Short mmCIF file of C-alpha atoms in Angstrom, two decimals:
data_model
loop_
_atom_site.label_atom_id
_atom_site.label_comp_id
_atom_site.label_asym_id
_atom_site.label_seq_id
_atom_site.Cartn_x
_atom_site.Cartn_y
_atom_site.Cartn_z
CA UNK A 498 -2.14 -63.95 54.10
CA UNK A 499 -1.06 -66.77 52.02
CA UNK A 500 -1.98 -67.67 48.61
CA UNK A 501 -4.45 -69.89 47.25
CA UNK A 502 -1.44 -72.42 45.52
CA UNK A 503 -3.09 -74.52 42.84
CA UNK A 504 -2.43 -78.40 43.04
CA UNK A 505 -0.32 -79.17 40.46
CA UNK A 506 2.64 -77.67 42.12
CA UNK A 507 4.30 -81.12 42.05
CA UNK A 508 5.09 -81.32 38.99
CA UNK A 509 8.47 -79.85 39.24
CA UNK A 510 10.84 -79.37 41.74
CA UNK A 511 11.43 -76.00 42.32
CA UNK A 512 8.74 -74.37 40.08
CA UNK A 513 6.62 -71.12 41.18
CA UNK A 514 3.44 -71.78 41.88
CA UNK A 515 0.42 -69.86 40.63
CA UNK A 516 -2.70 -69.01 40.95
CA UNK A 517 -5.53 -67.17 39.63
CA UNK A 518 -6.67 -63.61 40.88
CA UNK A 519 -9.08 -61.22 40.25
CA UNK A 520 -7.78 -57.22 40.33
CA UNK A 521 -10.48 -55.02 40.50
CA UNK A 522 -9.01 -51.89 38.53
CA UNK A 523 -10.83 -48.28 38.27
CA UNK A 524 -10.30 -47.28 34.57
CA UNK A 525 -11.33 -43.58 33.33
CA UNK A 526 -11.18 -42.25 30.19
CA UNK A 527 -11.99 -38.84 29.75
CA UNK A 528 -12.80 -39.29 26.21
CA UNK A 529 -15.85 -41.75 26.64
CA UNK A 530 -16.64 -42.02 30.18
CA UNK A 531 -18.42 -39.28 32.38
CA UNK A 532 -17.13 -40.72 35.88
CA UNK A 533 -14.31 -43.05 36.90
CA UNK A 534 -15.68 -47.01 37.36
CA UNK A 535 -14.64 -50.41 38.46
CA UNK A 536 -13.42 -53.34 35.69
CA UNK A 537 -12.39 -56.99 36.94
CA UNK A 538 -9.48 -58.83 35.51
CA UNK A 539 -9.02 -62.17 35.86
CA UNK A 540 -5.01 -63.11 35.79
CA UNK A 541 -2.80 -66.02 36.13
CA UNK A 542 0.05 -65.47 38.38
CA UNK A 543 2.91 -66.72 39.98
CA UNK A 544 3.78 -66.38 43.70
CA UNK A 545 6.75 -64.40 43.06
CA UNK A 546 4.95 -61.71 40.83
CA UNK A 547 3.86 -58.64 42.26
CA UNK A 548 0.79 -56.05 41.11
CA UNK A 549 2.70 -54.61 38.71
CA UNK A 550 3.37 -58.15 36.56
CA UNK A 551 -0.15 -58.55 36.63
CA UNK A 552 -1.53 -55.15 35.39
CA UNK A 553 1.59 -55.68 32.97
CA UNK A 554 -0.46 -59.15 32.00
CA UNK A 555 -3.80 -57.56 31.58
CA UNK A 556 -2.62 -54.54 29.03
CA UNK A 557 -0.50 -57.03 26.68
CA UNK A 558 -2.68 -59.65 26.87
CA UNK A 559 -6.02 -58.70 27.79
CA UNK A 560 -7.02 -55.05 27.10
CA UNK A 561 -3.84 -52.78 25.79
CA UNK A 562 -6.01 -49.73 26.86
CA UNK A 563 -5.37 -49.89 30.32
CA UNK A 564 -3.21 -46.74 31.22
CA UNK A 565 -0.84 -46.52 34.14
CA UNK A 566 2.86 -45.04 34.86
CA UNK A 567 5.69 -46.99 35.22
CA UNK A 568 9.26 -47.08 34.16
CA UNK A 569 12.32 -48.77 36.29
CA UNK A 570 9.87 -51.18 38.06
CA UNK A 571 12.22 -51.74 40.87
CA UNK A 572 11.08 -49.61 43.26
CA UNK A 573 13.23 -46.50 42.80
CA UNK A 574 11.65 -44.15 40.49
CA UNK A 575 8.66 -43.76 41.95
CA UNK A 576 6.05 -44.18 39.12
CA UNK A 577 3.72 -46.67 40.12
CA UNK A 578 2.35 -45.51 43.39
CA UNK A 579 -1.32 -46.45 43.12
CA UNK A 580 -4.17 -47.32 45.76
CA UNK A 581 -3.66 -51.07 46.40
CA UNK A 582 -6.43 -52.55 48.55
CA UNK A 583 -7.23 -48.96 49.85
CA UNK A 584 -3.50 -48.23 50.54
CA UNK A 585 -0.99 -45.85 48.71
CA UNK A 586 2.11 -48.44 47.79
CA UNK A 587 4.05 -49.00 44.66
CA UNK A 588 2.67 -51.69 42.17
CA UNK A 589 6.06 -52.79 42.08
CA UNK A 590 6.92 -53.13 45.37
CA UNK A 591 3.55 -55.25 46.53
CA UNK A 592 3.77 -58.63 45.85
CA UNK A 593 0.19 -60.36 44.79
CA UNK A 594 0.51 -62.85 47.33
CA UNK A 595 0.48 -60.17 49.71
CA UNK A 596 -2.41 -58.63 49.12
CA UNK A 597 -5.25 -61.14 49.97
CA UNK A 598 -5.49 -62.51 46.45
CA UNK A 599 -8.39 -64.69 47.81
CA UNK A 600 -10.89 -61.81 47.61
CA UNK A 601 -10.85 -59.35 44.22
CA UNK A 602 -7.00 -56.84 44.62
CA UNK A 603 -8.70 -53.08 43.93
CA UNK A 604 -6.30 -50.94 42.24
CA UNK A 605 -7.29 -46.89 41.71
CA UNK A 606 -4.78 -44.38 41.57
CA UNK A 607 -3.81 -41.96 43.86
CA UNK A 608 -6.43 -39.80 45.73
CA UNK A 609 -6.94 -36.57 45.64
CA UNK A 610 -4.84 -35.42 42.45
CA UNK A 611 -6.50 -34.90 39.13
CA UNK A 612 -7.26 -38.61 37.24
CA UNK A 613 -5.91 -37.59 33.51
CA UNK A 614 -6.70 -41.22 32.68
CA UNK A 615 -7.39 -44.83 34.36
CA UNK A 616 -4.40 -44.91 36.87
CA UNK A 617 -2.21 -41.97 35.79
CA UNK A 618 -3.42 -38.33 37.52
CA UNK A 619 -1.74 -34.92 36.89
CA UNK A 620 1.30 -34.80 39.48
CA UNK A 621 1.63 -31.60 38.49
CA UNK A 622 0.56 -29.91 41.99
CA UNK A 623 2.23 -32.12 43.57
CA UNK A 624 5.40 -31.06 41.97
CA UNK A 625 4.63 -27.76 42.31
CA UNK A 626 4.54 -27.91 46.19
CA UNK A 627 7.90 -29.10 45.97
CA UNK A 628 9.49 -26.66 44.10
CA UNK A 629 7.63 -24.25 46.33
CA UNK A 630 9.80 -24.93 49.27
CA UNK A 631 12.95 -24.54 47.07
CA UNK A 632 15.10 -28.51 47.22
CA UNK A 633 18.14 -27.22 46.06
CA UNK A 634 21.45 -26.08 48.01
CA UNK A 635 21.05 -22.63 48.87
CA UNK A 636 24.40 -21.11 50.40
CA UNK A 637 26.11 -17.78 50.86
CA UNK A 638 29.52 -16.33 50.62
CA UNK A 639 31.88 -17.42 48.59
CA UNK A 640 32.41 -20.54 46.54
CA UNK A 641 34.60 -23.27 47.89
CA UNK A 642 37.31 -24.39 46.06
CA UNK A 643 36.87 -28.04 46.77
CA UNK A 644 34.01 -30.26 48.14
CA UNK A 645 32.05 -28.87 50.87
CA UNK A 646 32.86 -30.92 53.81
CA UNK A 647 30.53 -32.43 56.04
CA UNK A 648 31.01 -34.73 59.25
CA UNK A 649 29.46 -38.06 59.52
CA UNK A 650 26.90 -36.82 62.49
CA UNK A 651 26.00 -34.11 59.98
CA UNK A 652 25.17 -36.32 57.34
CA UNK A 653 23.25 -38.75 59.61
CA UNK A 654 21.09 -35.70 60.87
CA UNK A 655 19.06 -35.31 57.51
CA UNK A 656 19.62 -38.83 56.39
CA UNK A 657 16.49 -40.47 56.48
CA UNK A 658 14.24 -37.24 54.26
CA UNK A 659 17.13 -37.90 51.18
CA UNK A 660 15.53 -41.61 50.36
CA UNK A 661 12.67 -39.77 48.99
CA UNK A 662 11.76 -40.57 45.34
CA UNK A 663 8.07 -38.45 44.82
CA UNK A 664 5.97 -40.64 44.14
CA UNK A 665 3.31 -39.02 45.50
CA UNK A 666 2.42 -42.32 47.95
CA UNK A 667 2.45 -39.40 51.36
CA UNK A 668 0.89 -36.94 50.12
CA UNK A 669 -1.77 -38.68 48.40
CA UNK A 670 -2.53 -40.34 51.30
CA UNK A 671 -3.49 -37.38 53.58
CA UNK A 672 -6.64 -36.80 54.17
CA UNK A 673 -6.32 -33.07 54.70
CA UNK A 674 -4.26 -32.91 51.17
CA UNK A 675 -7.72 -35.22 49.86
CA UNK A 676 -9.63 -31.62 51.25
CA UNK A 677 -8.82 -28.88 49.30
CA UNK A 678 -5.33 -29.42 47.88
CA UNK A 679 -4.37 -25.95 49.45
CA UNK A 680 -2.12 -28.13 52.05
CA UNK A 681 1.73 -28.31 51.23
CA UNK A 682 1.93 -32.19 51.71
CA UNK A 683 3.81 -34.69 53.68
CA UNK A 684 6.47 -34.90 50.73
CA UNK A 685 7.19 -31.16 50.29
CA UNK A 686 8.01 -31.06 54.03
CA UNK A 687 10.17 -34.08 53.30
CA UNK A 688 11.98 -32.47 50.65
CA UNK A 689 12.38 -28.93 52.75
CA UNK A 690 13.67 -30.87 55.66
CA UNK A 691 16.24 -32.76 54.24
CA UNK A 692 17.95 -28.90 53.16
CA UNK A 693 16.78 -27.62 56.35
CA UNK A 694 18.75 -30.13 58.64
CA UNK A 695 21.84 -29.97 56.07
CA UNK A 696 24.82 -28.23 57.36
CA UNK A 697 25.86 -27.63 54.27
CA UNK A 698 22.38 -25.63 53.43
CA UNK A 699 22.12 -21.74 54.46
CA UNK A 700 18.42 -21.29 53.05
CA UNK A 701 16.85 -22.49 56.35
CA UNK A 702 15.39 -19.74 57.45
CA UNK A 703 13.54 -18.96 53.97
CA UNK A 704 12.71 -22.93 53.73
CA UNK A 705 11.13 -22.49 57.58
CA UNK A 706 9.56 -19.55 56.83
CA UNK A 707 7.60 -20.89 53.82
CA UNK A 708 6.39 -23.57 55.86
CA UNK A 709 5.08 -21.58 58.23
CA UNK A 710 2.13 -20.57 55.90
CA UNK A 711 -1.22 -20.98 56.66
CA UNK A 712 -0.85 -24.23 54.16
CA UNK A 713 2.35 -25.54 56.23
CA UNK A 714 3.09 -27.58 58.70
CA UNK A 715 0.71 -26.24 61.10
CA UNK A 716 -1.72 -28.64 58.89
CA UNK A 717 -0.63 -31.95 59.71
CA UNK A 718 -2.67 -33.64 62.20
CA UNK A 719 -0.40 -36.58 62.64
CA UNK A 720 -2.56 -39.19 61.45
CA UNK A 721 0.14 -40.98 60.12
CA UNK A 722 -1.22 -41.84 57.15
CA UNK A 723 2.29 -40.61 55.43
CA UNK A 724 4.71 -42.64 57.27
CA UNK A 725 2.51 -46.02 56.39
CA UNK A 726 2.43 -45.25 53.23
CA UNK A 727 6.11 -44.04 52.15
CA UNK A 728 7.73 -47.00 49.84
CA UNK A 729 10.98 -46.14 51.15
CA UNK A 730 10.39 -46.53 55.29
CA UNK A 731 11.17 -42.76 55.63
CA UNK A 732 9.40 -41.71 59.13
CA UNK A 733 7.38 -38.53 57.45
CA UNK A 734 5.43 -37.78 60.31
CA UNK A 735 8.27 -37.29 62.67
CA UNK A 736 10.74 -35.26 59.49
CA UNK A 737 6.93 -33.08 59.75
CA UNK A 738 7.16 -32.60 63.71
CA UNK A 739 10.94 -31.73 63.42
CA UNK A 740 10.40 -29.12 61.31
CA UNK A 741 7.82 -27.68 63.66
CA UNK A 742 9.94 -27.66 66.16
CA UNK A 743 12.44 -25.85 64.31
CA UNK A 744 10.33 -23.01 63.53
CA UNK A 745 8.92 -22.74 67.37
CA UNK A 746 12.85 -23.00 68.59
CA UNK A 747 12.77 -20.47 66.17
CA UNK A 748 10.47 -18.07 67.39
CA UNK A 749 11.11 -18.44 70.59
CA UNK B 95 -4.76 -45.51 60.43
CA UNK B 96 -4.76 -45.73 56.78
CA UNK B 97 -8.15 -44.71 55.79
CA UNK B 98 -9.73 -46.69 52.94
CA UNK B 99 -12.88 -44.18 51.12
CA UNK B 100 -13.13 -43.96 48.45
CA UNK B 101 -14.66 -41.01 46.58
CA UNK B 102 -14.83 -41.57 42.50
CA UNK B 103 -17.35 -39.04 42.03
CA UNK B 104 -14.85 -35.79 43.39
CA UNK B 105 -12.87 -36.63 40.45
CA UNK B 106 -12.05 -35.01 37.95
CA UNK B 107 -11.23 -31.34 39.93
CA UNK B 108 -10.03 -28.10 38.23
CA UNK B 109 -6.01 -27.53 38.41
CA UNK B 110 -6.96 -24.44 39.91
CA UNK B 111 -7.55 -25.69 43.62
CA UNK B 112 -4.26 -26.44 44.00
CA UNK B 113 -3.27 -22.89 43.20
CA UNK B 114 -2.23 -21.77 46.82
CA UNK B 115 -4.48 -18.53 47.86
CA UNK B 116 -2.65 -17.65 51.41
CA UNK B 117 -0.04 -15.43 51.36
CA UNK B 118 1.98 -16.50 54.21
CA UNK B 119 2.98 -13.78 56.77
CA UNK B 120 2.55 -13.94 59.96
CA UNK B 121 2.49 -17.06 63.18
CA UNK B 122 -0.80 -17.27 63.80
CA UNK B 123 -1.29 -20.93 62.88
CA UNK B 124 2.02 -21.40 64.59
CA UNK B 125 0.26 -19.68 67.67
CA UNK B 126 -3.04 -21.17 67.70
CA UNK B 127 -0.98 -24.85 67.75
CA UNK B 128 0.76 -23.54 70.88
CA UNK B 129 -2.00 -21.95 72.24
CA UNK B 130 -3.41 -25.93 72.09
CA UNK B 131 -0.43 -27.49 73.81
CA UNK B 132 -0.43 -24.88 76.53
CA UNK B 133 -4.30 -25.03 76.97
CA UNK B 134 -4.70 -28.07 77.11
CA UNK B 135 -2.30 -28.58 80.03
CA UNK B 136 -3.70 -26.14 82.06
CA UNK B 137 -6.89 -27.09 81.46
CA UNK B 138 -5.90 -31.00 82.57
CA UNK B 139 -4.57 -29.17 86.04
CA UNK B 140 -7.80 -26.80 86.34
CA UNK B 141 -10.82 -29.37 84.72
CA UNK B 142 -9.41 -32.12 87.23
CA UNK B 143 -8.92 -29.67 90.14
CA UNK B 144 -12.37 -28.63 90.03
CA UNK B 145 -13.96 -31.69 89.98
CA UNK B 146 -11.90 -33.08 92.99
CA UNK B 147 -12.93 -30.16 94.74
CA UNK B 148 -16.41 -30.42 93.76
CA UNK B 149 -17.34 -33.73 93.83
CA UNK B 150 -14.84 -35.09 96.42
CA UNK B 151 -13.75 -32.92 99.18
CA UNK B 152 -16.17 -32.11 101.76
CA UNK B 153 -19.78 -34.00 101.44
CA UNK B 154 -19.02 -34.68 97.83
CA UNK B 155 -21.69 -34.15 94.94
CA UNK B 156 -24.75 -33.92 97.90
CA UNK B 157 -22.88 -30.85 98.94
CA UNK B 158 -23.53 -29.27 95.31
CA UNK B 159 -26.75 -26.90 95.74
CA UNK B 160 -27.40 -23.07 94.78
CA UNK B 161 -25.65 -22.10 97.79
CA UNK B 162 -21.94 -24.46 97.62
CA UNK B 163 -22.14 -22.31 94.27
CA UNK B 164 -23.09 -18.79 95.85
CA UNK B 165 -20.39 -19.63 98.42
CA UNK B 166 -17.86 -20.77 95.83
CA UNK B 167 -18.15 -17.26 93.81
CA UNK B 168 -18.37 -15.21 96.89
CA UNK B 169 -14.40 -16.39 96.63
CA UNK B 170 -12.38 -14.61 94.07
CA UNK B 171 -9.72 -17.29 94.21
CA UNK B 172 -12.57 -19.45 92.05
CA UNK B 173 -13.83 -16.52 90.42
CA UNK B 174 -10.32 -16.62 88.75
CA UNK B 175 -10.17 -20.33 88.49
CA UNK B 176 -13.82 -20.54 86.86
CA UNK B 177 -12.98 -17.67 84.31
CA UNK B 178 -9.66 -19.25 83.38
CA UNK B 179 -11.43 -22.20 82.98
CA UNK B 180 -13.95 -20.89 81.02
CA UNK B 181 -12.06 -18.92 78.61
CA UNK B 182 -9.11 -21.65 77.97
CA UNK B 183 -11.66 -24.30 77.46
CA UNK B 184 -13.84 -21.88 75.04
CA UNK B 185 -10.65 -21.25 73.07
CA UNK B 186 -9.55 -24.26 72.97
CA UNK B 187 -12.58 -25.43 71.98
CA UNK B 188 -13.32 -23.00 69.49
CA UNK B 189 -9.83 -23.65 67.99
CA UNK B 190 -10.43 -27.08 67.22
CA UNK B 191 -13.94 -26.55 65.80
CA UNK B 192 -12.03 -24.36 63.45
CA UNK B 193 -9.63 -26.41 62.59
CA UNK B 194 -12.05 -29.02 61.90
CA UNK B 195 -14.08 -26.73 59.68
CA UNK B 196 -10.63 -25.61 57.87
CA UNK B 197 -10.22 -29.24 57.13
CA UNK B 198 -13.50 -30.25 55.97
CA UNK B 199 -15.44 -27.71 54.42
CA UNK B 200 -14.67 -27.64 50.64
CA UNK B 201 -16.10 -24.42 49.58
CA UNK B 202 -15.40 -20.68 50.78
CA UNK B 203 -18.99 -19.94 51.22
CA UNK B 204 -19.43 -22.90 53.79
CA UNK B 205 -16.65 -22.24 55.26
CA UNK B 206 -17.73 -18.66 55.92
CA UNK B 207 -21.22 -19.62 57.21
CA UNK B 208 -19.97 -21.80 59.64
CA UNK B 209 -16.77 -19.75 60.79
CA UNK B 210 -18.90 -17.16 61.74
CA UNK B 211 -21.38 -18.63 63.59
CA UNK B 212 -18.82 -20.86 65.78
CA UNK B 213 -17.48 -16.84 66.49
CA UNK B 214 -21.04 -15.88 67.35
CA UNK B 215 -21.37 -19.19 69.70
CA UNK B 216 -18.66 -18.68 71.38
CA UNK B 217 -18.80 -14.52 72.24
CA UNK B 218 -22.28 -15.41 73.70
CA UNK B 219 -20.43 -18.26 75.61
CA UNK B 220 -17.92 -15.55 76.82
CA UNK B 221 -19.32 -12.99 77.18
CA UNK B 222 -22.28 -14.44 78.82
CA UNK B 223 -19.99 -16.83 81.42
CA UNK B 224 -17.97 -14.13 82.43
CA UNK B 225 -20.53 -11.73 82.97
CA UNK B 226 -21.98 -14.19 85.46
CA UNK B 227 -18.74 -14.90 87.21
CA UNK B 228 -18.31 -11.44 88.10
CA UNK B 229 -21.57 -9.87 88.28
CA UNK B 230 -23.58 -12.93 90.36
CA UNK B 231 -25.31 -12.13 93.41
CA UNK B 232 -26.75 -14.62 95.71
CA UNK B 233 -28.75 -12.59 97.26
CA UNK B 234 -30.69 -11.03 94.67
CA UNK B 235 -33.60 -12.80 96.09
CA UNK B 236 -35.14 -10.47 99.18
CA UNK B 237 -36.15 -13.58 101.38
CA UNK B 238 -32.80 -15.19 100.79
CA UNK B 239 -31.86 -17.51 103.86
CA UNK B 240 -28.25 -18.51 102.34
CA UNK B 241 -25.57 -17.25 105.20
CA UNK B 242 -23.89 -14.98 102.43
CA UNK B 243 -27.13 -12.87 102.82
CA UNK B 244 -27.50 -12.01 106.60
#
C-alpha cells in the first residue's frame, strides 16, 4: 500500500512528502462517557512518520485530552501497543504509510484488558500472569563465586523468548485470553520459557508445573494470533508448543 | 489469522475475572490434549478403514442392506472395530465440544447448562451404541430369511 503523495513534492529536492489522513481513534472516558466510541482526526503527515507522530499531532495540536501510553518511542519499551487497523502492533513501530492511509487508520487499544481511559487499559492482569510463573533465576546449591557460565548452544536454546518487552501485543491478541481472562497468555509462557530452557535456571520443574494448570498451556489453540502480533518477531506459538512438549517429555 | 472484532460494549470488566479460580493439580488437560492426538490417529486408520470396506470392497454401497449389517456384527472382529470407533469418535468429539464451550461461554451458569447436557448426549450416545453392538440380533424377527437365521 502506498501513500496518497500530494503534488507539490517538487518543490525541493529531497523533501518528505505528506499527506493528509484520517485516524479513526476510540476515546473513553470514564468520567463522562457510559461506553467507549469512535472520534476522527484529520492529520497532516509525512511519509516517514509513523502512528505514533500522528496521535502525538492530534493531542498537542488538536485535542490535548486524548490519553495513550508511551515513553521511549523506539520500539523497545513496549508502551504503545494498541489495535492498529484491527491488529495488535506498536504505534511506534507502524509507519502511516503502511497502514492504508487512503481509507480512515482505526486505533483502539488493546482487547480484552480493562480500558482505564481512551487507549491506556489496566495491564495489571497481565502483569500478574507473569509474575505468576515466577521470571527470575531460580537455582539451588551453593552460590558461585564468579559468573555462572554458559555455552554458546545454551544460550542460543532460549534465545529467541529473552527479546520480549510486555507489551501486552500476544496476549491481547488471543482470542481465548479476549474470553474470560482466566487463560495465562501467550506472554507469560514467553517469559516461563525463556527460564525454563536456561541452563543456568533450576526452577523448571515448578515453572512446568504451573503451566500445567487448567489456565496453561493446554489453552492455546494455535491460532497464531501471538506470533503475528509480537513487535519483536519472537515465534510465540512455537516457545508455547515447546513448553508442551516439555511437560509431556515430562510425564512420560 | 488475526481476527479483527471488535467488541466496545464488553468493556469496561471487573478486575476480578482475571483473578485465577483453578487450583492447578493434576494432568487432566494435559491428558485430554493427548487423548486428541492419539484419537484422532486411530480414528483416521479406523473411519477410513471402514468406509473402504463398506463402500468399496465387494459390491460396494449396493451391497449395504439390513443383512451386510447383520452379517458384519455376527463378526466380533467389527464388533470391536465399531465399538472402538464409536467410543474414540464420541470422546473425541465430546472433548472438543468441551473445549469449545470452555472457550466461549462467559458465565459459570452457561457453562454448567451446557456441560451437562453435552455429558447427557453423549452417555445416551454410548451407552445406547454399545448396547446395540453387543446385544443385536438379526433374527429377532420369527420369519427372518437372512442366512444368519437358518
Amino acid at each position: 500500500m502506498t501513500a496518497t503523495v500530494e503534488e507539490n513534492t517538487e518543490a525541493k529536492p529531497g523533501a518528505v512528502p505528506t499527506f493528509e489522513v484520517t485516524l479513526r481513534i476510540e476515546r473513553y472516558n470514564p468520567e463522562v462517557d457510559d461506553a467507549p466510541h469512535f472520534e476522527d482526526y484529520r492529520v497532516t503527515v509525512h511519509g516517514t512518520d509513523r502512528v505514533l507522530d500522528a496521535l502525538h499531532q492530534i493531542k498537542w495540536d488538536q485535542d490535548g485530552s486524548l490519553s495513550f501510553r508511551r515513553s521511549c518511542a523506539h520500539g523497545v519499551c513496549g508502551s504503545d501497543a494498541m489495535r492498529i487497523n484491527g491488529k495488535n502492533r506498536l504505534a511506534c513501530k507502524t509507519l502511516v504509510k503502511d497502514v492504508n492511509p487512503g481509507k480512515p487508520i482505526t486505533v483502539e487499544p488493546i482487547k480484552g484488558l480493562p480500558v482505564e481511559k481512551d487507549l491506556i487499559v489496566d495491564m495489571e492482569p497481565f502483569f500478574q500472569a507473569y509474575r505468576d510463573v515466577m521470571p527470575f533465576l531460580v537455582t539451588t546449591g551453593n552460590e558461585p563465586t564468579r559468573e555462572r557460565l554458559q555455552s554458546q548452544e545454551d544460550r542460543e536454546r532460549f534465545d529467541d523468548t529473552t527479546k520480549c518487552i510486555l507489551c501486552a501485543a500476544c496476549t491481547t491478541s488471543c482470542p481465548v485470553f479476549w474470553n474470560d481472562g482466566q487463560y495465562f497468555g501467550p506472554q507469560a509462557i514467553v517469559g516461563a520459557h525463556r527460564f525454563i530452557f536456561d541452563s543456568r535456571d533450576d526452577g523448571a520443574a515448578q515453572r512446568l508445573e504451573i503451566l500445567n494448570d487448567k489456565e496453561g498451556v493446554w489453552r492455546c489453540r494455535t491460532t497464531f494470533n501471538c506470533t503475528d502480533a509480537c513487535p519483536r518477531g519472537i515465534q510465540v506459538t512455537k516457545a508455547i508448543q515447546e513448553v508442551k512438549r516439555a511437560l509431556l517429555t515430562n510425564k512420560f | 489469522m488475526t481476527a479483527t472484532t471488535s467488541e466496545p460494549g464488553l468493556r469496561p470488566v471487573q478486575k476480578s475475572r482475571y483473578k485465577r479460580r483453578s487450583k492447578g493439580r493434576g494432568n487432566f488437560e494435559m491428558w485430554s490434549w493427548v487423548f486428541m492426538r492419539g484419537s484422532g490417529v486411530l480414528l483416521l486408520f479406523l473411519v477410513f478403514g471402514h468406509l473402504f470396506v463398506n463402500l468399496m470392497l465387494g459390491q460396494g454401497i449396493h451391497a449395504i442392506d439390513f443383512a451386510f449389517v447383520a452379517g458384519k456384527w455376527s463378526n466380533p472382529f467389527w464388533q470391536v472395530w465399531d465399538m472402538l470407533m464409536l467410543w474414540l469418535a464420541e470422546l473425541h468429539g465430546f472433548n472438543g465440544v468441551r473445549t469449545i464451550i470452555n472457550d466461549y461461554t462467559e458465565k459459570d451458569s452457561t457453562r454448567w447448562v451446557l456441560k451437562t447436557l453435552l455429558v447427557v448426549s453423549a452417555l445416551v450416545v454410548l451407552v445406547l451404541g454399545t448396547l446395540v453392538i453387543f446385544t443385536f440380533d438379526p433374527c429377532v424377527d420369527p420369519g427372518s430369511t437372512l442366512s444368519q437365521c437358518k
